[in-house]
mmCIF file of N, CA and C in Angstrom:
data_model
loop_
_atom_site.group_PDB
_atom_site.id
_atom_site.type_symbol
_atom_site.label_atom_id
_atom_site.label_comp_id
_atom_site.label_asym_id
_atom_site.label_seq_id
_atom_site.Cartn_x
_atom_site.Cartn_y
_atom_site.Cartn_z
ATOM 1 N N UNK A 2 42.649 -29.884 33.536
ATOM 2 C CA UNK A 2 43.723 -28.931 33.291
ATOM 3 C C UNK A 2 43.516 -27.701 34.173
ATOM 4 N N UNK A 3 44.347 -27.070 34.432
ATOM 5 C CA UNK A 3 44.578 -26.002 35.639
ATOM 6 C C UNK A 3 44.986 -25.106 35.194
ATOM 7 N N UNK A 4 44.215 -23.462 35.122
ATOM 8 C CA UNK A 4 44.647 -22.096 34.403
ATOM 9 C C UNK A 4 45.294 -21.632 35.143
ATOM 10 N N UNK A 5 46.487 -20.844 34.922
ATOM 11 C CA UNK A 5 47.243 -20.437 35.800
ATOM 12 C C UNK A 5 47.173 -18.481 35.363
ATOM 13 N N UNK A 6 47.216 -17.494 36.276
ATOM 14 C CA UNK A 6 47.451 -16.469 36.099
ATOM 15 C C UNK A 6 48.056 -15.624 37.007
ATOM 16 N N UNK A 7 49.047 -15.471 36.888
ATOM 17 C CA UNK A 7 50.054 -14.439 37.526
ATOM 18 C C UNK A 7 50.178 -12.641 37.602
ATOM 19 N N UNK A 8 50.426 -12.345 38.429
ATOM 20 C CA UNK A 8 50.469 -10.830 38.955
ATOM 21 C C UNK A 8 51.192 -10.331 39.948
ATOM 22 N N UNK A 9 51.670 -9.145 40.272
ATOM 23 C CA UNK A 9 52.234 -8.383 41.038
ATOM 24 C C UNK A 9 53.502 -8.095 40.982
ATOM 25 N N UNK A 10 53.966 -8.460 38.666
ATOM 26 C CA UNK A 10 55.762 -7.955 38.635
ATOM 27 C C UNK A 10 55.582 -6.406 38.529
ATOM 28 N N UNK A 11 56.753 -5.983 38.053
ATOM 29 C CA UNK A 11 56.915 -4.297 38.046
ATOM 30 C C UNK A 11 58.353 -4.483 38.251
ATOM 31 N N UNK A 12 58.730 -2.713 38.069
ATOM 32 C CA UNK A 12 60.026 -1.976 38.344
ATOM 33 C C UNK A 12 60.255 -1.906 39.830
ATOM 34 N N UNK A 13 61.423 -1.956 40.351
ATOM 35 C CA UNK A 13 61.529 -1.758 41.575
ATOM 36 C C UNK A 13 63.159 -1.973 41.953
ATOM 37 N N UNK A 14 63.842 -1.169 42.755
ATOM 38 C CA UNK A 14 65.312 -0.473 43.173
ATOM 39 C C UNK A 14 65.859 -2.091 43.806
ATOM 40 N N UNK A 15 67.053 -2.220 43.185
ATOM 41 C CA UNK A 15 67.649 -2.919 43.776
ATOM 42 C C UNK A 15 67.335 -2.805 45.690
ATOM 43 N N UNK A 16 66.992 -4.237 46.221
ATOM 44 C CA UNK A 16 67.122 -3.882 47.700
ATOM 45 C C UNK A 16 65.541 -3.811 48.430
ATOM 46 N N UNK A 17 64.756 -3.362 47.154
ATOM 47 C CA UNK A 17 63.324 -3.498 47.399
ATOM 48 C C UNK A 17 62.836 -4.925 47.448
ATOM 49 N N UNK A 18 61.593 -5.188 47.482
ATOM 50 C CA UNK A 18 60.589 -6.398 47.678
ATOM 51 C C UNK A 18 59.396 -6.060 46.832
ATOM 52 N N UNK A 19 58.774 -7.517 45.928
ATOM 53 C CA UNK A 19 58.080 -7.344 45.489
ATOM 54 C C UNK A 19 57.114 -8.703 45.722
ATOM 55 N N UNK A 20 56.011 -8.618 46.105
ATOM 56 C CA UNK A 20 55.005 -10.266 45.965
ATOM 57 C C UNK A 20 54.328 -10.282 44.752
ATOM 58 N N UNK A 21 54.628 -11.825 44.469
ATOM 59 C CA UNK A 21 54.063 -12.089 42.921
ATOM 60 C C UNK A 21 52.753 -13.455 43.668
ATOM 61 N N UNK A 22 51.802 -13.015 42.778
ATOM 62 C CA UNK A 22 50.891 -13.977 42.761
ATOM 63 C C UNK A 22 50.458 -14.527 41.582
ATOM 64 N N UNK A 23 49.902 -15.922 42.206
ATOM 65 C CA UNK A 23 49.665 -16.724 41.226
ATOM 66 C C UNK A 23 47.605 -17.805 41.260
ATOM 67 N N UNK A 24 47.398 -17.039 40.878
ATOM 68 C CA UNK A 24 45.632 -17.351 41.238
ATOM 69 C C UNK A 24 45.327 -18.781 39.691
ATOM 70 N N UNK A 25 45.224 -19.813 40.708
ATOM 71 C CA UNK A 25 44.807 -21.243 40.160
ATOM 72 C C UNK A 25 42.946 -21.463 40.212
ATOM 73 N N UNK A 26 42.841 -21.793 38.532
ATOM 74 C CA UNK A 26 41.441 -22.138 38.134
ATOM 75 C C UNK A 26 41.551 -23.737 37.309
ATOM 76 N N UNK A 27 40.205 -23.927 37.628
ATOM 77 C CA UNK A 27 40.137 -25.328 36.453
ATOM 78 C C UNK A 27 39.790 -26.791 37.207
ATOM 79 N N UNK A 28 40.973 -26.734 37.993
ATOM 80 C CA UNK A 28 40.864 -27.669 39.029
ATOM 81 C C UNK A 28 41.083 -27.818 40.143
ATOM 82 N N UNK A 29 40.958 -28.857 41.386
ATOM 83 C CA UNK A 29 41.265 -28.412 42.674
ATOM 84 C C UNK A 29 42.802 -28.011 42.704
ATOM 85 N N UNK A 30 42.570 -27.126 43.696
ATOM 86 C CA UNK A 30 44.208 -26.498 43.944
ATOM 87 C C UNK A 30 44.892 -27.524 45.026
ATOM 88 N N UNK A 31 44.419 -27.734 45.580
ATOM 89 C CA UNK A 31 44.765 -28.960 46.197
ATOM 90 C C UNK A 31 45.457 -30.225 45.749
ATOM 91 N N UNK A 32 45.343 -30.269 44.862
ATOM 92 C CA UNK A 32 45.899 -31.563 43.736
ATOM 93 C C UNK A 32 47.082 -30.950 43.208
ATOM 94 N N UNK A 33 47.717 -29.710 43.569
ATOM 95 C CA UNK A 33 49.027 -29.317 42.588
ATOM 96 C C UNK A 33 50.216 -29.015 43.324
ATOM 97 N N UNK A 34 51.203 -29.521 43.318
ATOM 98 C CA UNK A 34 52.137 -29.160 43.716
ATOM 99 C C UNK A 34 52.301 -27.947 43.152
ATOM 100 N N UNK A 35 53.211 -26.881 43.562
ATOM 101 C CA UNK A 35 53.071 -25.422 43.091
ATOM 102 C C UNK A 35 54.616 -24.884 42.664
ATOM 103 N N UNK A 36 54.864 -24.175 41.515
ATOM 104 C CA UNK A 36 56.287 -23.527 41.682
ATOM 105 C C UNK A 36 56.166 -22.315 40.758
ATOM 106 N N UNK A 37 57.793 -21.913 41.499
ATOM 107 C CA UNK A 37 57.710 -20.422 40.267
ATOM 108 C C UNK A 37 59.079 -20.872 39.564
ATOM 109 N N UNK A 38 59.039 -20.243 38.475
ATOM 110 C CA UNK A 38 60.308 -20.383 37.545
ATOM 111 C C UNK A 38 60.381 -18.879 36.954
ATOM 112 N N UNK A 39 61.506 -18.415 36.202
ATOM 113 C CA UNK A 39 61.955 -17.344 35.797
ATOM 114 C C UNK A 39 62.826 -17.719 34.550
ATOM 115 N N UNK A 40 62.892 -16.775 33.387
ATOM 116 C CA UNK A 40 63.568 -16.791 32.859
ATOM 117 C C UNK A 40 64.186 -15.425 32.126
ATOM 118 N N UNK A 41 65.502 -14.933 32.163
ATOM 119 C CA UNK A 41 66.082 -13.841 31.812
ATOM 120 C C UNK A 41 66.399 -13.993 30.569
ATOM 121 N N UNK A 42 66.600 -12.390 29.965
ATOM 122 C CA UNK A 42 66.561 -12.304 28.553
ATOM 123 C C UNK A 42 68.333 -13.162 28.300
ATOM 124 N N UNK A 43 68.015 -13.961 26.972
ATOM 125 C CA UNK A 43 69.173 -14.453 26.706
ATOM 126 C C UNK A 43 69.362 -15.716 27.509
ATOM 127 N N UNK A 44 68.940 -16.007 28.364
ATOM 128 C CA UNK A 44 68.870 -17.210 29.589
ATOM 129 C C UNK A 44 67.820 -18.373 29.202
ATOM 130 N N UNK A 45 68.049 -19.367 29.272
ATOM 131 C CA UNK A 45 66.889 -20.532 29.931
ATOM 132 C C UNK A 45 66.091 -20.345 30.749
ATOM 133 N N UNK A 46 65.319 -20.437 31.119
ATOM 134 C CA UNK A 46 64.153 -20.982 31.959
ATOM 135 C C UNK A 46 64.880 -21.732 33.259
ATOM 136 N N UNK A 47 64.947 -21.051 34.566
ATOM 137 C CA UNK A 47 65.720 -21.956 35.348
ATOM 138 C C UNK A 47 64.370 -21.782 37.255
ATOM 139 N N UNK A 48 64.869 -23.081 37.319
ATOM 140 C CA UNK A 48 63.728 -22.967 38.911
ATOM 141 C C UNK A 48 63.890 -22.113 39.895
ATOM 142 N N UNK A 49 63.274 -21.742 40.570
ATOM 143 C CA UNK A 49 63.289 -20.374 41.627
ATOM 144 C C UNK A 49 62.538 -21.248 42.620
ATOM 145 N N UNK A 50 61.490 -21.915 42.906
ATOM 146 C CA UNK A 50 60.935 -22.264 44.262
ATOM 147 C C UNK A 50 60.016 -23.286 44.074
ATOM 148 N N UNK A 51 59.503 -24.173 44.469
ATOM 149 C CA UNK A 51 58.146 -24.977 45.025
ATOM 150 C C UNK A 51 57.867 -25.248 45.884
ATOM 151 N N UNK A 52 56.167 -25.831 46.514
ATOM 152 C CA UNK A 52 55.878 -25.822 47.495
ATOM 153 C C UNK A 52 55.030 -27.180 47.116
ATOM 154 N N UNK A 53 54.723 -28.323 48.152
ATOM 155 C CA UNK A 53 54.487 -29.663 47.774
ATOM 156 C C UNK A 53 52.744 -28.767 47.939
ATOM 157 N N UNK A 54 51.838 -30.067 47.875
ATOM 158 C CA UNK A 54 50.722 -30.151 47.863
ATOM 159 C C UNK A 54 49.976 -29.457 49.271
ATOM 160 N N UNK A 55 50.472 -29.618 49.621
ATOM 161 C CA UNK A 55 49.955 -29.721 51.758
ATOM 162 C C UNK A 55 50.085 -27.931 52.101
ATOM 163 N N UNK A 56 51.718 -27.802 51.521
ATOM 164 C CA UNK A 56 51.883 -26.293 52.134
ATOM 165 C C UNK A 56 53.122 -26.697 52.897
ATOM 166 N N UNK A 57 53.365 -28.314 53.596
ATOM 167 C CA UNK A 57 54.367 -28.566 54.477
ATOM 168 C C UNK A 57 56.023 -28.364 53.935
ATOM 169 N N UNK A 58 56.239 -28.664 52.785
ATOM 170 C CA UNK A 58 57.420 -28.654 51.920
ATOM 171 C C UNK A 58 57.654 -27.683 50.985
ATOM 172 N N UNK A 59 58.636 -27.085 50.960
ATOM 173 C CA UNK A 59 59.660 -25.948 50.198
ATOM 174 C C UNK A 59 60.858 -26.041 49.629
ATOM 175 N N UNK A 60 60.787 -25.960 48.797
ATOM 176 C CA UNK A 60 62.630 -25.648 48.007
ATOM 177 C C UNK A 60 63.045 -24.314 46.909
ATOM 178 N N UNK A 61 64.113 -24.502 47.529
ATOM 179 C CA UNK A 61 64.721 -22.950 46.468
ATOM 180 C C UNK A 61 66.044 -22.869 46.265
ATOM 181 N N UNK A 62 65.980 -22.233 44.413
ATOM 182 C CA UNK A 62 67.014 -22.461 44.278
ATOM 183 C C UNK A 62 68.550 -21.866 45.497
ATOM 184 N N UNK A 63 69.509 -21.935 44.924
ATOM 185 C CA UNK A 63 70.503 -21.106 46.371
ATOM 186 C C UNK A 63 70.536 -19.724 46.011
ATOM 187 N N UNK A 64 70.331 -19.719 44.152
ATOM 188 C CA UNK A 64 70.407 -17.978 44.427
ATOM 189 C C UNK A 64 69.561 -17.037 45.185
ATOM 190 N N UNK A 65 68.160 -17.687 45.146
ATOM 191 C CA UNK A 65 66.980 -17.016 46.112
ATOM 192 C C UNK A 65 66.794 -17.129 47.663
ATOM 193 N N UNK A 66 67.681 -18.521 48.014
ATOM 194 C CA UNK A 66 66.990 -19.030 48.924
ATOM 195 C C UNK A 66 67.163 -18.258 50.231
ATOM 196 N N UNK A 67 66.989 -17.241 51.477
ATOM 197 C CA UNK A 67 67.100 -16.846 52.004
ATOM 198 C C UNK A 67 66.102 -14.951 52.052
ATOM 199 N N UNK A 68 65.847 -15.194 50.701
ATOM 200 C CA UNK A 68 65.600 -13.858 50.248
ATOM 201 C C UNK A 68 64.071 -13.973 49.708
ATOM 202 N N UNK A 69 64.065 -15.097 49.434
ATOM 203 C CA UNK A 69 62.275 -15.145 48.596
ATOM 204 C C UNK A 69 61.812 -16.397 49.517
ATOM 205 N N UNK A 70 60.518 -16.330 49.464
ATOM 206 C CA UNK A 70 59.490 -17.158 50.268
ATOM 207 C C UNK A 70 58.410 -17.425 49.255
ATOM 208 N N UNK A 71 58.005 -19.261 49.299
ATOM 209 C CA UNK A 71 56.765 -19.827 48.477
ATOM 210 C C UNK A 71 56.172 -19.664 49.433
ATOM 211 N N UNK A 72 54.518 -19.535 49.238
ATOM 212 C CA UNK A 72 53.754 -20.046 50.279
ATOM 213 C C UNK A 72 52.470 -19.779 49.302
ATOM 214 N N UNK A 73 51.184 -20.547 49.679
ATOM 215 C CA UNK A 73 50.070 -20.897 49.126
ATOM 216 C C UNK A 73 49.011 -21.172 50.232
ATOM 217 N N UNK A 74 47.781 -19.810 49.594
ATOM 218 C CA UNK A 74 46.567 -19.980 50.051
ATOM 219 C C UNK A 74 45.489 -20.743 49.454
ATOM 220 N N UNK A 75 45.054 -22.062 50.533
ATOM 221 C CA UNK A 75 44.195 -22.926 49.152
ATOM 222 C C UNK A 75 42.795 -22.316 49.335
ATOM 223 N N UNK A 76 42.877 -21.444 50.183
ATOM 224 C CA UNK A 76 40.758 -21.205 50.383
ATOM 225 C C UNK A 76 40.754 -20.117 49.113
ATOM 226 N N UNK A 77 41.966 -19.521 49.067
ATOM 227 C CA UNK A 77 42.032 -18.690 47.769
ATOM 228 C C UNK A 77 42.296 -19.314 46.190
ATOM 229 N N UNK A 78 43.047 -20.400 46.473
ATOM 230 C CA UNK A 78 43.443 -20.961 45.521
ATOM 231 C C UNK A 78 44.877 -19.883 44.429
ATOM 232 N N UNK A 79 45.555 -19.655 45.537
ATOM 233 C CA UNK A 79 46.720 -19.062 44.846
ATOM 234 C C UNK A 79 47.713 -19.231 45.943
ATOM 235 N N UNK A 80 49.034 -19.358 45.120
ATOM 236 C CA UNK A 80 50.381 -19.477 45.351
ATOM 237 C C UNK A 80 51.174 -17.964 45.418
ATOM 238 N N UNK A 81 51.925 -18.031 46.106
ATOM 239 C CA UNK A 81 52.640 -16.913 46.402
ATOM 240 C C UNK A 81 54.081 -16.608 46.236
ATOM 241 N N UNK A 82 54.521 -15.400 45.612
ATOM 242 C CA UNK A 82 56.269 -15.560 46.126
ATOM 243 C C UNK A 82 56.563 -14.184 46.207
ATOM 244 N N UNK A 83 57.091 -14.186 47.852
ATOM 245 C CA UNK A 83 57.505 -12.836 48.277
ATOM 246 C C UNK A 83 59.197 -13.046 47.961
ATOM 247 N N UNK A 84 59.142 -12.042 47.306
ATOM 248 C CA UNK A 84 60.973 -11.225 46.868
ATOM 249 C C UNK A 84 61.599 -10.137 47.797
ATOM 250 N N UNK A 85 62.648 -10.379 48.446
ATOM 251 C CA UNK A 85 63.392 -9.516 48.983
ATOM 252 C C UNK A 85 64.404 -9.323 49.086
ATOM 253 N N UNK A 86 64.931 -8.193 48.980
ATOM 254 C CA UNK A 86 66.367 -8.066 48.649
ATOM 255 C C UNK A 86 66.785 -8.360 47.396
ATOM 256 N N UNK A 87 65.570 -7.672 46.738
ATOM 257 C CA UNK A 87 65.999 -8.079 45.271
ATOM 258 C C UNK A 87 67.256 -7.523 44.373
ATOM 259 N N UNK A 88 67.791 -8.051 43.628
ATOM 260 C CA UNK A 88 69.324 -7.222 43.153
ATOM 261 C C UNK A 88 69.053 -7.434 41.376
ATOM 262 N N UNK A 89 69.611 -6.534 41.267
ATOM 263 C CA UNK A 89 69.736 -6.690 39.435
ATOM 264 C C UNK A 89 69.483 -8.132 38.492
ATOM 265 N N UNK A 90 70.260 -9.079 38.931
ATOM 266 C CA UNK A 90 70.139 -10.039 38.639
ATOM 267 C C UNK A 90 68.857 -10.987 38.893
ATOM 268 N N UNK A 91 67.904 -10.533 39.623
ATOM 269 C CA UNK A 91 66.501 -11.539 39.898
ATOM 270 C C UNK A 91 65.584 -10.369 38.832
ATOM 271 N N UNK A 92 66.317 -9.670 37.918
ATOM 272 C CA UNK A 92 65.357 -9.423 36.692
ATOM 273 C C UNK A 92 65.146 -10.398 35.904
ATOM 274 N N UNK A 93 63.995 -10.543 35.413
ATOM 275 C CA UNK A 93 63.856 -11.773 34.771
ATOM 276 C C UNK A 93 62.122 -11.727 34.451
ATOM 277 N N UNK A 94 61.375 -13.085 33.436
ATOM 278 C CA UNK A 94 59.760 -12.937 33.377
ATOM 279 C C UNK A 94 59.732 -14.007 34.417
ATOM 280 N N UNK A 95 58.700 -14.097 35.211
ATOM 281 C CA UNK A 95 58.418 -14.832 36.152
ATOM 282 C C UNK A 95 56.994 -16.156 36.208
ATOM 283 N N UNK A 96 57.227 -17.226 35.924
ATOM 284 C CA UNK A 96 56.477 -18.298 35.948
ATOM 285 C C UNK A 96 56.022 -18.613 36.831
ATOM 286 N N UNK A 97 54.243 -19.413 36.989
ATOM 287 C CA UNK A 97 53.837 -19.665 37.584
ATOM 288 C C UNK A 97 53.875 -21.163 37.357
ATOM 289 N N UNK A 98 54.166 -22.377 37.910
ATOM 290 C CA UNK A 98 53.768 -23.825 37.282
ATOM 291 C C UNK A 98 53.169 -24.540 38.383
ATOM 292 N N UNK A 99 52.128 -26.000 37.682
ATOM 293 C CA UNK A 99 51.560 -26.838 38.287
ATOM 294 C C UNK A 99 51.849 -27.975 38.328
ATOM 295 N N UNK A 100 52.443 -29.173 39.278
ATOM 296 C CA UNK A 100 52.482 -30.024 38.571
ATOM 297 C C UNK A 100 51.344 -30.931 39.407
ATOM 298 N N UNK A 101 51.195 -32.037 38.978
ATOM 299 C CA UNK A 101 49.854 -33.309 39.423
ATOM 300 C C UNK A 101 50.776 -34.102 40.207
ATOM 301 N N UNK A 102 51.940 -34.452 39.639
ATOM 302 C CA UNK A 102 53.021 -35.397 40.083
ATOM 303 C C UNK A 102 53.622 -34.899 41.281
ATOM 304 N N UNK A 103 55.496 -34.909 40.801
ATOM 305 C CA UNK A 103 55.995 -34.356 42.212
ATOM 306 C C UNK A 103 56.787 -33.010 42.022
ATOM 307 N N UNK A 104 57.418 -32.456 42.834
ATOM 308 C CA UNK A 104 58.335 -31.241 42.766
ATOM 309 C C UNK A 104 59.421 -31.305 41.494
ATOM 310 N N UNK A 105 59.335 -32.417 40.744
ATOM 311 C CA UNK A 105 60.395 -32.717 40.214
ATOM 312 C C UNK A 105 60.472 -31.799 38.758
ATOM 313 N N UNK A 106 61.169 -30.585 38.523
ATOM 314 C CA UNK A 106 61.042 -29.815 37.657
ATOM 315 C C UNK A 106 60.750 -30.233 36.300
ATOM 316 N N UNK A 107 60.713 -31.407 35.522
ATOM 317 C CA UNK A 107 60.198 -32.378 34.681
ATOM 318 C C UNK A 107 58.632 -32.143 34.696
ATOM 319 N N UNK A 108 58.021 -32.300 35.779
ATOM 320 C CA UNK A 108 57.016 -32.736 36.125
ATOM 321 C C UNK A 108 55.923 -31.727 35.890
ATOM 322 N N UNK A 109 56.533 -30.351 35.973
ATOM 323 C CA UNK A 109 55.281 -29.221 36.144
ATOM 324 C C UNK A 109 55.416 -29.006 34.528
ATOM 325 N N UNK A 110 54.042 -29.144 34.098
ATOM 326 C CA UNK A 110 53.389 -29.736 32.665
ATOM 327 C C UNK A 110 52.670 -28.742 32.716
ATOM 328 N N UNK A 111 51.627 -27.632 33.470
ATOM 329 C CA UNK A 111 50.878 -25.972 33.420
ATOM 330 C C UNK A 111 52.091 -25.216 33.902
ATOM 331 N N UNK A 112 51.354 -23.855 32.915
ATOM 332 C CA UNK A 112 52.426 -23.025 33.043
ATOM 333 C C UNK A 112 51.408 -21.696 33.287
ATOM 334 N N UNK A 113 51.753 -20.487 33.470
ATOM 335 C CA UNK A 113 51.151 -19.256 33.309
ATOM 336 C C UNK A 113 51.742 -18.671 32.340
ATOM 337 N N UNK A 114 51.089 -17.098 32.477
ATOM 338 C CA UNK A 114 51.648 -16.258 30.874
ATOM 339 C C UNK A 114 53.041 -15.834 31.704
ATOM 340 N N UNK A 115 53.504 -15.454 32.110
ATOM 341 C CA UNK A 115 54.161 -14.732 33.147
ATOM 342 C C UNK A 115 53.934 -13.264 33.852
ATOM 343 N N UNK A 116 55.242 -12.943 34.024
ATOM 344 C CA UNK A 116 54.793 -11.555 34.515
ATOM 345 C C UNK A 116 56.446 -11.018 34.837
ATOM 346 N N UNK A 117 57.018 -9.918 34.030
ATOM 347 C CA UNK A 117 57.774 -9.235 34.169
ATOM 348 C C UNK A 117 58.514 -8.273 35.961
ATOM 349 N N UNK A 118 59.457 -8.894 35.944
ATOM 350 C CA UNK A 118 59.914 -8.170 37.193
ATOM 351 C C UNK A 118 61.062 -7.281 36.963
ATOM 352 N N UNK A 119 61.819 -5.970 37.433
ATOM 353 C CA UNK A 119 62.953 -5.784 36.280
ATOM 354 C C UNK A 119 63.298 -4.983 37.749
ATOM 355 N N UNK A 120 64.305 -5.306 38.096
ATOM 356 C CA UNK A 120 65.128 -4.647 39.398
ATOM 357 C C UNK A 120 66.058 -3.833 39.124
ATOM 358 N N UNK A 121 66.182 -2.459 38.773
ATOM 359 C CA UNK A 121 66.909 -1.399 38.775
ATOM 360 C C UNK A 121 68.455 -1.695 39.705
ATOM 361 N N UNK A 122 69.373 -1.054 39.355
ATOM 362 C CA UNK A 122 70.956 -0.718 40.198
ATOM 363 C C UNK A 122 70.358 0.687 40.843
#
């Protein structure tokens, strides 16, 4: 099993950037496909990004996609997601997940505690 712990939400002005990290224990990091998820008050739980095993493969949802970046250091053993151009609406708590399997949002079975992001107008 794989501990997941997340860092780097906060307050911050519509238009700003914020990097969230995600530091993986337990098992090789290497073995996990990687993603972030979010969920807003009143909202579901909906996908924001993953990155396959390798580092070679990425996906995001369309509301982010142009504006946020996955990427993952394995000598560190953490996953990354830079936010930019953030707008009111990418307020939300922010998930870290693992899965063993594939990208397939089913699949990521670890989770982290999260971590609060809250983007001001």
């Amino acid at each position: 099993q794989v501990q997941l712990v997340e860092s780097g939400g906060g307050l911050v002005q519509a238009g700003g950037s914020l990097r969230l990290s995600c530091a993986a224990s337990g098992r090789t990091f290497s073995s996990y496909a990687m993603g972030w998820f979010r969920q807003a008050p009143g909202k579901e739980r909906e996908f924001v990004a993953a990155i396959s095993r390798s580092g070679l493969s990425t996906y995001y949802a369309d509301s982010v996609k142009g504006r946020f970046t996955i990427s993952r250091a394995h000598a560190k053993s953490t996953v990354y997601l830079q936010m930019n151009s953030l707008k009111p609406e990418d307020t939300a708590v922010y998930y870290c997940a693992a899965s063993v399997a594939t990208m397939v949002v089913a699949d990521f079975g670890s989770w982290g505690q999260g971590t609060q992001v809250t983007v001001s107008s």
